[in-house]
Coordinates of C-alpha atoms and ligand atoms in Angstrom, one line a residue:
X1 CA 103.1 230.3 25.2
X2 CA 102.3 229.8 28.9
X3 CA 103.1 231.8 31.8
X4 CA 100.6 232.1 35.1
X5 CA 100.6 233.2 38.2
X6 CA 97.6 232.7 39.7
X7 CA 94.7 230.4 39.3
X8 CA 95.4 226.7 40.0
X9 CA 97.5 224.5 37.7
X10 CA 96.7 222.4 35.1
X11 CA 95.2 219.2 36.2
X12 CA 96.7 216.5 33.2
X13 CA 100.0 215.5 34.2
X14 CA 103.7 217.0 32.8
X15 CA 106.6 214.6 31.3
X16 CA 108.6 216.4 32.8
X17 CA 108.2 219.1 35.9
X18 CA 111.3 221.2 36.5
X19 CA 110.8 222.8 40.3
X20 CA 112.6 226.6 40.4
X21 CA 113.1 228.9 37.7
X22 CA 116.6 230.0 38.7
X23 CA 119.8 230.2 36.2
X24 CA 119.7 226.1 36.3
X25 CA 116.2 225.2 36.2
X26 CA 115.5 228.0 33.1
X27 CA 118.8 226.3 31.8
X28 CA 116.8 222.9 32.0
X29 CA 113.2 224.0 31.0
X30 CA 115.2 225.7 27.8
X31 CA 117.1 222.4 26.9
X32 CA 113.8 219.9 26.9
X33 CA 112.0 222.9 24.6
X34 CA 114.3 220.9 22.0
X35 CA 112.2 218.1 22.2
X36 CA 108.5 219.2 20.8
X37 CA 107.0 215.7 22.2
X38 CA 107.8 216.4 26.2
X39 CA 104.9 218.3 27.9
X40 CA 107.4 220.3 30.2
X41 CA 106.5 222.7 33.0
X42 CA 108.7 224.8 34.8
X43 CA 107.5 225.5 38.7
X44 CA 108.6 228.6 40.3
X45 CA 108.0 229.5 44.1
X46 CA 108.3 233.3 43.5
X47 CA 106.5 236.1 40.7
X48 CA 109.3 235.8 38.7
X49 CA 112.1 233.9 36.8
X50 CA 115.6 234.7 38.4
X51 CA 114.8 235.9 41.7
X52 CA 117.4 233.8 43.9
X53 CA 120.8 233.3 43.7
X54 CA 120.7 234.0 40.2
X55 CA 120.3 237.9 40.2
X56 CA 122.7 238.1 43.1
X57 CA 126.0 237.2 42.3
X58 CA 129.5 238.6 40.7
X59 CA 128.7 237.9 37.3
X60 CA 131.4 236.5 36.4
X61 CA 131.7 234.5 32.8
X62 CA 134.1 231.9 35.0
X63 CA 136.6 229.9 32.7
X64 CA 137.0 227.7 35.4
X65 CA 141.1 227.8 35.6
X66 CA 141.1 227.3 39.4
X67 CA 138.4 224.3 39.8
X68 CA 139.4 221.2 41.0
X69 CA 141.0 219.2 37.9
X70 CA 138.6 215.9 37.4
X71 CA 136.1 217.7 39.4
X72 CA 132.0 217.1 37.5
X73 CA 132.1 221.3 38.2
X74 CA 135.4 221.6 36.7
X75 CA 134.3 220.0 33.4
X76 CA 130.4 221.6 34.1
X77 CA 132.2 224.7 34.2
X78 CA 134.9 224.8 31.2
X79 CA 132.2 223.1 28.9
X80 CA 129.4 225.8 29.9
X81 CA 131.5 228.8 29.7
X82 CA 132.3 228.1 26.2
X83 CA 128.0 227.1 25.6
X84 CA 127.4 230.5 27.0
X85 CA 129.7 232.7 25.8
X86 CA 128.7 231.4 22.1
X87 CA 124.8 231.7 22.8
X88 CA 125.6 235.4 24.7
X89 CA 126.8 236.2 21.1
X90 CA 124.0 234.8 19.4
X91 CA 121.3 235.9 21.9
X92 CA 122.4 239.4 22.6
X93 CA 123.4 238.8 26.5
X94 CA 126.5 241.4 27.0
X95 CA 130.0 239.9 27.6
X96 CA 133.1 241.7 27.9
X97 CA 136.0 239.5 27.8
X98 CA 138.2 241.4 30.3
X99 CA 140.3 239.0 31.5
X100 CA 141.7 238.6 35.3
X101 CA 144.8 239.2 37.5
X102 CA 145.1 237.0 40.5
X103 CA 147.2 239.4 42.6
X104 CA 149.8 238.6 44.8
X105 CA 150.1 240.3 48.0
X106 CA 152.9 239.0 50.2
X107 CA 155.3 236.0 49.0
X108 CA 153.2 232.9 50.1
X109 CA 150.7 234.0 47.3
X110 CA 153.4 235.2 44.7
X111 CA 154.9 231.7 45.1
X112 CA 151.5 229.8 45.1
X113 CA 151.2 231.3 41.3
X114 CA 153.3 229.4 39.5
X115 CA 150.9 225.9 41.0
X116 CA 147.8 228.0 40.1
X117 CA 148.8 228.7 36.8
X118 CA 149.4 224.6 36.5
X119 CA 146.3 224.0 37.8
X120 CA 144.5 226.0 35.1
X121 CA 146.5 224.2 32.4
X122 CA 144.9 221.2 33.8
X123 CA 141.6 222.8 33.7
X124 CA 142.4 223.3 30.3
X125 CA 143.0 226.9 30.6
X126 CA 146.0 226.8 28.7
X127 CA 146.2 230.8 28.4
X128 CA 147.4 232.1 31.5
X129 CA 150.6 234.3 32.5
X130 CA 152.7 235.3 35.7
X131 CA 153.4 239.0 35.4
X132 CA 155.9 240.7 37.3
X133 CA 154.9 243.8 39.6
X134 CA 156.0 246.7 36.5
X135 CA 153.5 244.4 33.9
X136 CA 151.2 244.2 36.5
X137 CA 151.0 248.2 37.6
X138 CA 151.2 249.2 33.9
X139 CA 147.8 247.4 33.2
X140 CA 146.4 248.3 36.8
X141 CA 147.8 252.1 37.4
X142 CA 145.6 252.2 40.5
X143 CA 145.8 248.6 42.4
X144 CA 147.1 249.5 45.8
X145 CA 151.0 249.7 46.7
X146 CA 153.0 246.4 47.5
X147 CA 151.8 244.1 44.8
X148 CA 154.5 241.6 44.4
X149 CA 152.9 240.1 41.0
X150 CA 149.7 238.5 39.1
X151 CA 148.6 235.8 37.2
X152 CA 146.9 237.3 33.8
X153 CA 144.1 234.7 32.8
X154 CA 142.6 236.4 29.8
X155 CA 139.9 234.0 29.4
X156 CA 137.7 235.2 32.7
X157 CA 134.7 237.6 31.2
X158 CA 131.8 239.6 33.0
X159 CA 128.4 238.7 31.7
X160 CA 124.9 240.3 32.6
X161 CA 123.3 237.6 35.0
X162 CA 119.4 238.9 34.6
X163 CA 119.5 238.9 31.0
X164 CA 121.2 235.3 30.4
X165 CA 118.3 233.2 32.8
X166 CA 115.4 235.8 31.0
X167 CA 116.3 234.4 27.6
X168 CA 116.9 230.9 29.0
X169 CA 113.1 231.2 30.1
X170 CA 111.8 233.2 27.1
X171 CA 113.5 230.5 24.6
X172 CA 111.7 228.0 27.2
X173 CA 108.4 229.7 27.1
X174 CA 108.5 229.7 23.2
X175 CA 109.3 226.4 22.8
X176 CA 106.3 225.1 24.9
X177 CA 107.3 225.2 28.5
X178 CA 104.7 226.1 30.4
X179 CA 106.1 228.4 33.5
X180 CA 104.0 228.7 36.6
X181 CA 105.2 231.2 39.0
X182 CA 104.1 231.8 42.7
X183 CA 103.9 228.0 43.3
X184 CA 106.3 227.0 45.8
X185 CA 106.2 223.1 46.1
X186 CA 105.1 222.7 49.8
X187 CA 105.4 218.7 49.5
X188 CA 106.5 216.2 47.2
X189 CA 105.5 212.7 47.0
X190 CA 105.9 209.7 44.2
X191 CA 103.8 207.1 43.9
X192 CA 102.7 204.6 40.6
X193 CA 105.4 206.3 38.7
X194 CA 104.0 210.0 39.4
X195 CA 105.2 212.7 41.1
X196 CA 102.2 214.7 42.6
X197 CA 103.8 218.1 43.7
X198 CA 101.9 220.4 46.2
X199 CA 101.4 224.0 46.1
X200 CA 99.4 227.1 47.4
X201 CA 97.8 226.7 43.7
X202 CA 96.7 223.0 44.1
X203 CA 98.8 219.9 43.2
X204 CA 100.7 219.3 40.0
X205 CA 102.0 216.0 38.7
X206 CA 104.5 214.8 36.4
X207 CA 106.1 211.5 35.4
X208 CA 109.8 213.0 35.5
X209 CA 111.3 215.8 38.4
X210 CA 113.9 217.8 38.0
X211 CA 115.2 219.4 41.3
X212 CA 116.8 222.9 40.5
X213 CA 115.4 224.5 43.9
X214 CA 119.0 226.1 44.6
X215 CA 119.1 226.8 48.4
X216 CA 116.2 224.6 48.8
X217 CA 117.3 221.6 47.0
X218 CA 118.0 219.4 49.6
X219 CA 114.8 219.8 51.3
X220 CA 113.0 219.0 48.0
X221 CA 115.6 215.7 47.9
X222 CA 115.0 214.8 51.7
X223 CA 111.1 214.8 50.8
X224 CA 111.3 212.4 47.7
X225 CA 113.8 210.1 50.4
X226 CA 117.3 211.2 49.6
X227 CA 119.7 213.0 52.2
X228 CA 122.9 213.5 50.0
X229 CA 123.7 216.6 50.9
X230 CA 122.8 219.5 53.5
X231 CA 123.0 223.2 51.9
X232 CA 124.5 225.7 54.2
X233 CA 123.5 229.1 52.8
X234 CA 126.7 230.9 52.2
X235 CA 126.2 234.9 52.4
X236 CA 128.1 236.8 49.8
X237 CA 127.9 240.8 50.5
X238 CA 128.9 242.8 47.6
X239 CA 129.2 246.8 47.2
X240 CA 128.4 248.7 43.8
X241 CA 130.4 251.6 43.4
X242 CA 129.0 254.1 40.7
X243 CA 129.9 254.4 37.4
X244 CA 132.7 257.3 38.0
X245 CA 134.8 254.4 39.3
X246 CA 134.7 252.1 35.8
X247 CA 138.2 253.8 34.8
X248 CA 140.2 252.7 37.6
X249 CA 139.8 249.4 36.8
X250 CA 140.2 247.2 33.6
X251 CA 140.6 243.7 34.8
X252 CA 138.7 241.0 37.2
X253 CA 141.1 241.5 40.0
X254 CA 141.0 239.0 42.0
X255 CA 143.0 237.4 45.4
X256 CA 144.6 234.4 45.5
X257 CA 141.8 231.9 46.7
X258 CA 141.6 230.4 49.8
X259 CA 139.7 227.0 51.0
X260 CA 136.6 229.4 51.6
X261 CA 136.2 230.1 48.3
X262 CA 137.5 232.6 45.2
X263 CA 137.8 235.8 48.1
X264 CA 137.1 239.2 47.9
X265 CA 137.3 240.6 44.5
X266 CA 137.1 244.1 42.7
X267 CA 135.4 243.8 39.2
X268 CA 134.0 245.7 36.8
X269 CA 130.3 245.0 35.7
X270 CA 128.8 245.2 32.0
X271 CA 126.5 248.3 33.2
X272 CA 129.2 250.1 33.4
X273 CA 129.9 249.7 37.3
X274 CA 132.7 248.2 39.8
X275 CA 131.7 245.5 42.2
X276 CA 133.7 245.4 45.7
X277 CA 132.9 241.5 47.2
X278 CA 131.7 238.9 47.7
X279 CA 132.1 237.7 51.5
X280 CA 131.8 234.5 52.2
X281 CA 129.6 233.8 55.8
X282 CA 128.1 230.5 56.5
X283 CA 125.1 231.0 57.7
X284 CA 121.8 229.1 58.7
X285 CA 119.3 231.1 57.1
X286 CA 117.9 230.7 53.6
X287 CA 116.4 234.3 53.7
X288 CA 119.4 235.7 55.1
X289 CA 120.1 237.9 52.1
X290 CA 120.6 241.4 54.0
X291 CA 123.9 243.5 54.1
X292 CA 125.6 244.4 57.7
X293 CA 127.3 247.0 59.0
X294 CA 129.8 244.4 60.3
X295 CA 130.4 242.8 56.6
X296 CA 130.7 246.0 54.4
X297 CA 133.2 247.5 56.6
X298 CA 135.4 243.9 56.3
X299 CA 134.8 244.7 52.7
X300 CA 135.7 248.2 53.0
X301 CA 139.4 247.4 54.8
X302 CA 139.7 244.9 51.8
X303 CA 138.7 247.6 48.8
X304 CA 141.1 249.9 50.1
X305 CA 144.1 247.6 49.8
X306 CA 143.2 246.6 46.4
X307 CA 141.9 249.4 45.0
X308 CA 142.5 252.3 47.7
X309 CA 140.4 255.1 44.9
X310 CA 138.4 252.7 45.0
X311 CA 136.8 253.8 47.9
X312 CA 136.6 257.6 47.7
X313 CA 133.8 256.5 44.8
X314 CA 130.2 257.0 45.6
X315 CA 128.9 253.9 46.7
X316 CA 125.4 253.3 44.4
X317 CA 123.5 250.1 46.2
X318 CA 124.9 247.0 48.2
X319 CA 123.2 243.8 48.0
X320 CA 123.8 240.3 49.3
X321 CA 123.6 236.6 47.6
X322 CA 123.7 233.1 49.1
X323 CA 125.9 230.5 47.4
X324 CA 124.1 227.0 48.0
X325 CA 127.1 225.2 49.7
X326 CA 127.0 222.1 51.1
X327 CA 129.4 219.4 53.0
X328 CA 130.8 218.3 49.5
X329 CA 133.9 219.7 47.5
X330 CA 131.7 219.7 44.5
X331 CA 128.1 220.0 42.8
X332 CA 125.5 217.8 44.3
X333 CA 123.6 216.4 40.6
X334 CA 122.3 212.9 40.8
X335 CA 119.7 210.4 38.9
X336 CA 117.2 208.4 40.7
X337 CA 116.0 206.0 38.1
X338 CA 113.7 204.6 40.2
X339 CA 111.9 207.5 41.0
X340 CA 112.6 208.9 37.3
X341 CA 114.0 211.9 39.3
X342 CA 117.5 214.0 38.7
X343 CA 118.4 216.4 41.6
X344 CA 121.1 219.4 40.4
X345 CA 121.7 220.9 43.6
X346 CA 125.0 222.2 45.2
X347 CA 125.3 224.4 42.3
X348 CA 127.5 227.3 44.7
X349 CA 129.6 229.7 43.0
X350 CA 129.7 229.0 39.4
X351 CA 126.5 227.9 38.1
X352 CA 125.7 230.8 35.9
X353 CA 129.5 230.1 34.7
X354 CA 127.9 226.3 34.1
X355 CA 123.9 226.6 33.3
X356 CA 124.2 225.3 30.1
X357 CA 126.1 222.4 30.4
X358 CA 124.1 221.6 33.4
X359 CA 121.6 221.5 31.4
X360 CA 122.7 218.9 29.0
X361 CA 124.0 216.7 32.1
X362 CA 120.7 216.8 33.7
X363 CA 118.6 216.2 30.8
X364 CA 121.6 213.4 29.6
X365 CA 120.8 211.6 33.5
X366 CA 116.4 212.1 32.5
X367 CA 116.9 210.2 29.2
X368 CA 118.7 207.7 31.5
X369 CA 115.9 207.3 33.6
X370 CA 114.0 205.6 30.6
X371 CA 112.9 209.2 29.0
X372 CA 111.9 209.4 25.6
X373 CA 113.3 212.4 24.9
X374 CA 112.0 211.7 21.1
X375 CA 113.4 213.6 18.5
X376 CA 115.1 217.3 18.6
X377 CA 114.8 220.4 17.1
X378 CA 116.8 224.0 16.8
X379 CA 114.7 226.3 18.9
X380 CA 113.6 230.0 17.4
X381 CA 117.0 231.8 18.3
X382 CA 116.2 234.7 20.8
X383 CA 117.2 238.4 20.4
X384 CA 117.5 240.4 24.2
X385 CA 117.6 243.8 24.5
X386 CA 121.3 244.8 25.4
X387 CA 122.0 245.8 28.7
X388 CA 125.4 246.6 28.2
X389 CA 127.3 249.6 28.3
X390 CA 130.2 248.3 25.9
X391 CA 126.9 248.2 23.2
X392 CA 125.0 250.4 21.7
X393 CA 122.1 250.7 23.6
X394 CA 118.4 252.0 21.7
X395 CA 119.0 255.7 22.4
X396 CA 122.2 255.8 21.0
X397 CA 120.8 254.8 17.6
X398 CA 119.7 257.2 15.2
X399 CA 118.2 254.6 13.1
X400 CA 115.9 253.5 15.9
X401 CA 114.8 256.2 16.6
X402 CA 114.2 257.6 13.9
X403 CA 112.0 254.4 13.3
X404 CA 110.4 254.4 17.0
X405 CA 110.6 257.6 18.8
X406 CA 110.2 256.0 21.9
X407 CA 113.8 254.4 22.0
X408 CA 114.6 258.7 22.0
X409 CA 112.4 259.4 25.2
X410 CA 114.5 258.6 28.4
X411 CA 112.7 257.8 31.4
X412 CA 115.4 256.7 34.0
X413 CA 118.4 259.3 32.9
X414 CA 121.0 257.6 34.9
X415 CA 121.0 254.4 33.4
X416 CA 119.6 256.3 30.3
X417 CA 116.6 253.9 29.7
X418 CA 114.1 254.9 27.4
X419 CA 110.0 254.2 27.1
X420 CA 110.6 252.0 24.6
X421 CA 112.7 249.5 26.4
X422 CA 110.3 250.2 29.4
X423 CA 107.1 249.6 27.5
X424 CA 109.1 246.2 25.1
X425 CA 109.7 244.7 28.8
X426 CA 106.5 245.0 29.9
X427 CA 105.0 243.4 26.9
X428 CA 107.7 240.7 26.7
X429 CA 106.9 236.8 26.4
X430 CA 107.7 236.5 30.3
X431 CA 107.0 239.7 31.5
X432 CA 107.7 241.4 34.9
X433 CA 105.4 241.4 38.4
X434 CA 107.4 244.1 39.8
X435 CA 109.2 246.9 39.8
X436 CA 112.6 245.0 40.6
X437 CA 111.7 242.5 37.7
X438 CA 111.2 245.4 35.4
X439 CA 114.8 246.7 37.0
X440 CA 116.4 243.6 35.8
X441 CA 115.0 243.9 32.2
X442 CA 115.8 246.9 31.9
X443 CA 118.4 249.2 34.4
X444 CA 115.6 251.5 35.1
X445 CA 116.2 252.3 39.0
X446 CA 119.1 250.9 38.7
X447 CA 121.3 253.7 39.2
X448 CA 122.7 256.4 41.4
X449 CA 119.7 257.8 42.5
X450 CA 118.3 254.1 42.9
X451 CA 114.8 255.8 41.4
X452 CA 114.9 259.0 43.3
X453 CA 114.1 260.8 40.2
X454 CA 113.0 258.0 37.8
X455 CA 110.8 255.4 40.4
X456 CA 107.6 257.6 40.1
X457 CA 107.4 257.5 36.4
X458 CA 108.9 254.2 36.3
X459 CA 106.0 253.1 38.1
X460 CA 103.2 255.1 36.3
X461 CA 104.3 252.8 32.9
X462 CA 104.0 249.4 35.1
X463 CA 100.8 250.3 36.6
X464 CA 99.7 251.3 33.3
X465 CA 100.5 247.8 32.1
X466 CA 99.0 245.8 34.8
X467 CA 95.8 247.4 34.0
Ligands
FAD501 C1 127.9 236.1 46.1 C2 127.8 235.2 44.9 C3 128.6 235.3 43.8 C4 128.5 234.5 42.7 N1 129.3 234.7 41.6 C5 129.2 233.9 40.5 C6 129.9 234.2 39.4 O1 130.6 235.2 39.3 N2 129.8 233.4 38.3 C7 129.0 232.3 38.3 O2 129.0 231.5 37.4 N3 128.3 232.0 39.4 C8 128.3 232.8 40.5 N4 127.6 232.5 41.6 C9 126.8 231.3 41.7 C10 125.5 231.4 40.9 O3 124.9 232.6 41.2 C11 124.6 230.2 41.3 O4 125.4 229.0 41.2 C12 123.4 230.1 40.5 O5 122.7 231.3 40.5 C13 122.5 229.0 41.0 O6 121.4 229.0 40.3 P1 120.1 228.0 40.7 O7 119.2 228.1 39.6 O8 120.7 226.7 41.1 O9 119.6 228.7 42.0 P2 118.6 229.9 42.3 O10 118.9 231.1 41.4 O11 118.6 230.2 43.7 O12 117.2 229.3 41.8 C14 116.5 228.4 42.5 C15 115.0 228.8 42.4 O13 114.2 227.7 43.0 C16 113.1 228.3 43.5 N5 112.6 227.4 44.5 C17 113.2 227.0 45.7 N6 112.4 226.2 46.4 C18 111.3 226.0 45.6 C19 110.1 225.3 45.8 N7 109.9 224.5 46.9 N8 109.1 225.4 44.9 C20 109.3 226.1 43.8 N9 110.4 226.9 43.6 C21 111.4 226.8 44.5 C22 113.7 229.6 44.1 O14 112.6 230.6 44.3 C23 114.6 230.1 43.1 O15 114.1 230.9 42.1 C24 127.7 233.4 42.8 C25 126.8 233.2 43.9 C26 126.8 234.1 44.9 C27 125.9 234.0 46.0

């Protein structure tokens, strides 16, 4: 098992070199472990796996009912929802299949239902249901006043979105990827059927490239001579409102979408949480991930139509996330043969949905470029810790601990996370470089006092470990 972060990079050259270790990239990295003869590396600009996009979205389990039928993300999406919901089961990542009400507000939307609900039988969503406003308000007692009526798709699920790319990369990692973080690829070049990539750790080569740089895709793509696409970061602010507010809410509840995407939603999160967002900005910076005055009060007006108790609920973080759009209607994932090179960009707002299948596209379109995948085995299934609240979690077992009196000793008493689960993190396969990486391993600061009361001896067991 390999994982650095310093020191410079190993001088042979990769079959394969997989650049960013977001959802998609740990997605890839995990599907070529199946194949014990490719030297893989996965190539991560930042200290850890998960640190774009991926840890800042709605975490949603999509089902894909309102692509567009025909659509590569349409099919990406139906055929990874169904990959990931299986391997959540098997793996321990936390679903909860809540299903979602697409509510209509005024009559243009209430008679736009009827086509959506088509459209996700074309999408193979066969599942759905138009409810009249008495079915709707007896499942939502508290959605705001003047809903004309939903459509019910039961299918639609919230996952956790840290744990699902942290066993993608652990199941990577122990199947022989080697992950180097903090090595951002400053230049790419391809010459005698190599790829020499340049970082602040030296060069690496490879004889295949992945592209799963998410926001920085296209510049990876415009450096090996392609210029498909253009990604305009798309700013989606979200607000977390505290726990108190899980029970007036017990679906997805979303709007009826518009051209600028799925719209502002209110949703409950496996932690235990309710979600007010996304917006949807286009903007021109990649860093851009900052919340404004400006968008949380648009949010705000929104929330208090939807969900109007919503907003008398203490308000526990706000955080923002940038979808990678681009000028196409659909993801941007393409094979140069030539260059034995497959770019997955324009992966916007379902590719933790999709990672999966993804996957298996993009490692389908390597083998095209003359890859000898050679042959394939199961990998070592993975167990994660759960960081749901519809699971038990450690402390709530007597027979843990019982065994391990750690699991009994909470450290962070908001999100109630123990020592144990503290301590198993920091000694996992691909460990965390922060505090924020241990927060997505575990909750701890996670909650409404955001490490007030917690950070300090939250801190004490990292430092202790990075001794
Ligand atoms: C507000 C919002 C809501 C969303 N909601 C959902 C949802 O509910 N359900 C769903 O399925 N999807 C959702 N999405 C979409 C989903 O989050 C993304 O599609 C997915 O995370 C994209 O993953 P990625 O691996 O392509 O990109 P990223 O997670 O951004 O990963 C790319 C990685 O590449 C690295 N990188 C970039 N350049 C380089 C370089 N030169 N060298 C080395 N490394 C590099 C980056 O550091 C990063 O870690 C949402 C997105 C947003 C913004």
């Amino acid at each position: 098992m390999t994982v650095t972060a310093s020191g410079t990079l190993p001088v042979e050259p990769y079959d394969v070199a997989v650049v960013g270790a977001g959802v998609v990239g740990c997605a890839v990295a995990r599907g070529l472990a199946h194949h014990p003869g490719l030297r893989v590396a996965l190539v991560e600009a930042q200290d850890d796996v998960g640190q774009g996009t991926s840890k800042a979205n709605t975490a949603i389990l999509h089902t894909g009912f309102d692509a567009v039928p025909g659509s590569l993300e349409a099919r990406l999406v139906r055929e990874g929802a169904r990959e990931l919901a299986a391997y959540a089961a098997e793996s321990g990542i936390p679903v909860e299949r809540v299903g979602a009400l697409l509510v209509a507000w005024d009559e243009e939307q209430l008679a736009a239902l009827p086509r959506l609900a088509e459209k996700a039988a074309r999408n193979e969503c066969h599942d759905t249901r138009l409810l009249g406003p008495a079915d709707l308000y007896a499942r939502e007692p508290h959605l705001g006043p003047g809903a004309l009526g939903a459509l019910h798709v039961p299918g639609e699920s919230i996952i956790c979105p840290w744990t699902t790319t942290l066993a993608y990369a652990v199941q990577a990692v122990r199947g022989g990827v080697d992950l180097h973080l903090n090595a951002p690829v400053t230049h790419a070049g391809h010459a005698d059927g190599v790829h020499r990539l340049d970082t602040p750790r030296g060069p690496l080569h490879a004889r295949r490239l992945v592209n799963a740089a998410g926001l920085h895709a296209d510049t990876l793509d415009r450096a090996l001579g392609h210029h498909d696409f253009t990604v305009t970061p798309r700013r989606g602010q979200l607000v977390v409102h505290d726990r108190f507010a899980r029970a007036l809410v017990r679906h997805i509840l979303l709007p009826v979408p518009t051209a600028l995407g799925k719209g502002v939603l209110v949703a409950p999160t496996v932690y235990g949480n309710v979600l007010l967002g996304p917006t949807a900005e286009d903007l021109d910076d990649k860093r851009a991930t900052g919340s404004t005055a400006e968008g949380l009060s648009r949010l705000r007006a929104q929330g208090r139509r939807i969900l109007p108790a919503l907003l008398e609920e203490e308000v526990t973080a706000v955080y923002a996330g940038l979808r990678a759009a681009t000028e196409h209607d659909d993801y941007r994932i393409a094979a140069h043969p030539d260059q034995g090179y497959v770019t997955a960009g324009g992966i916007r707002s379902t590719g933790l949905t999709a990672s999966l299948a993804i996957a298996g596209h993009a490692i389908g379109l390597l083998a095209g470029t003359g890859l000898d995948l050679g042959p394939r085995r199961p990998l070592a299934p993975v167990r994660m810790p759960n960081l749901g609240e519809a699971f038990p979690r450690p402390h709530q077992q007597p027979e843990r601990v019982a065994a391990d009196p750690e699991y009994g000793i909470l450290v962070c008493h908001c999100e109630r996370v123990s020592r144990g689960e503290i301590r198993d993190a920091l000694a996992g396969p691909v460990p965390p470089r922060s505090l924020d990486g241990l927060r997505r391993r575990t909750r701890a600061r996670a909650g409404r006092c955001q490490g007030f009361y917690c950070g300090a001896a939250v801190r004490a067991l990292f430092e202790e470990a990075q001794r």
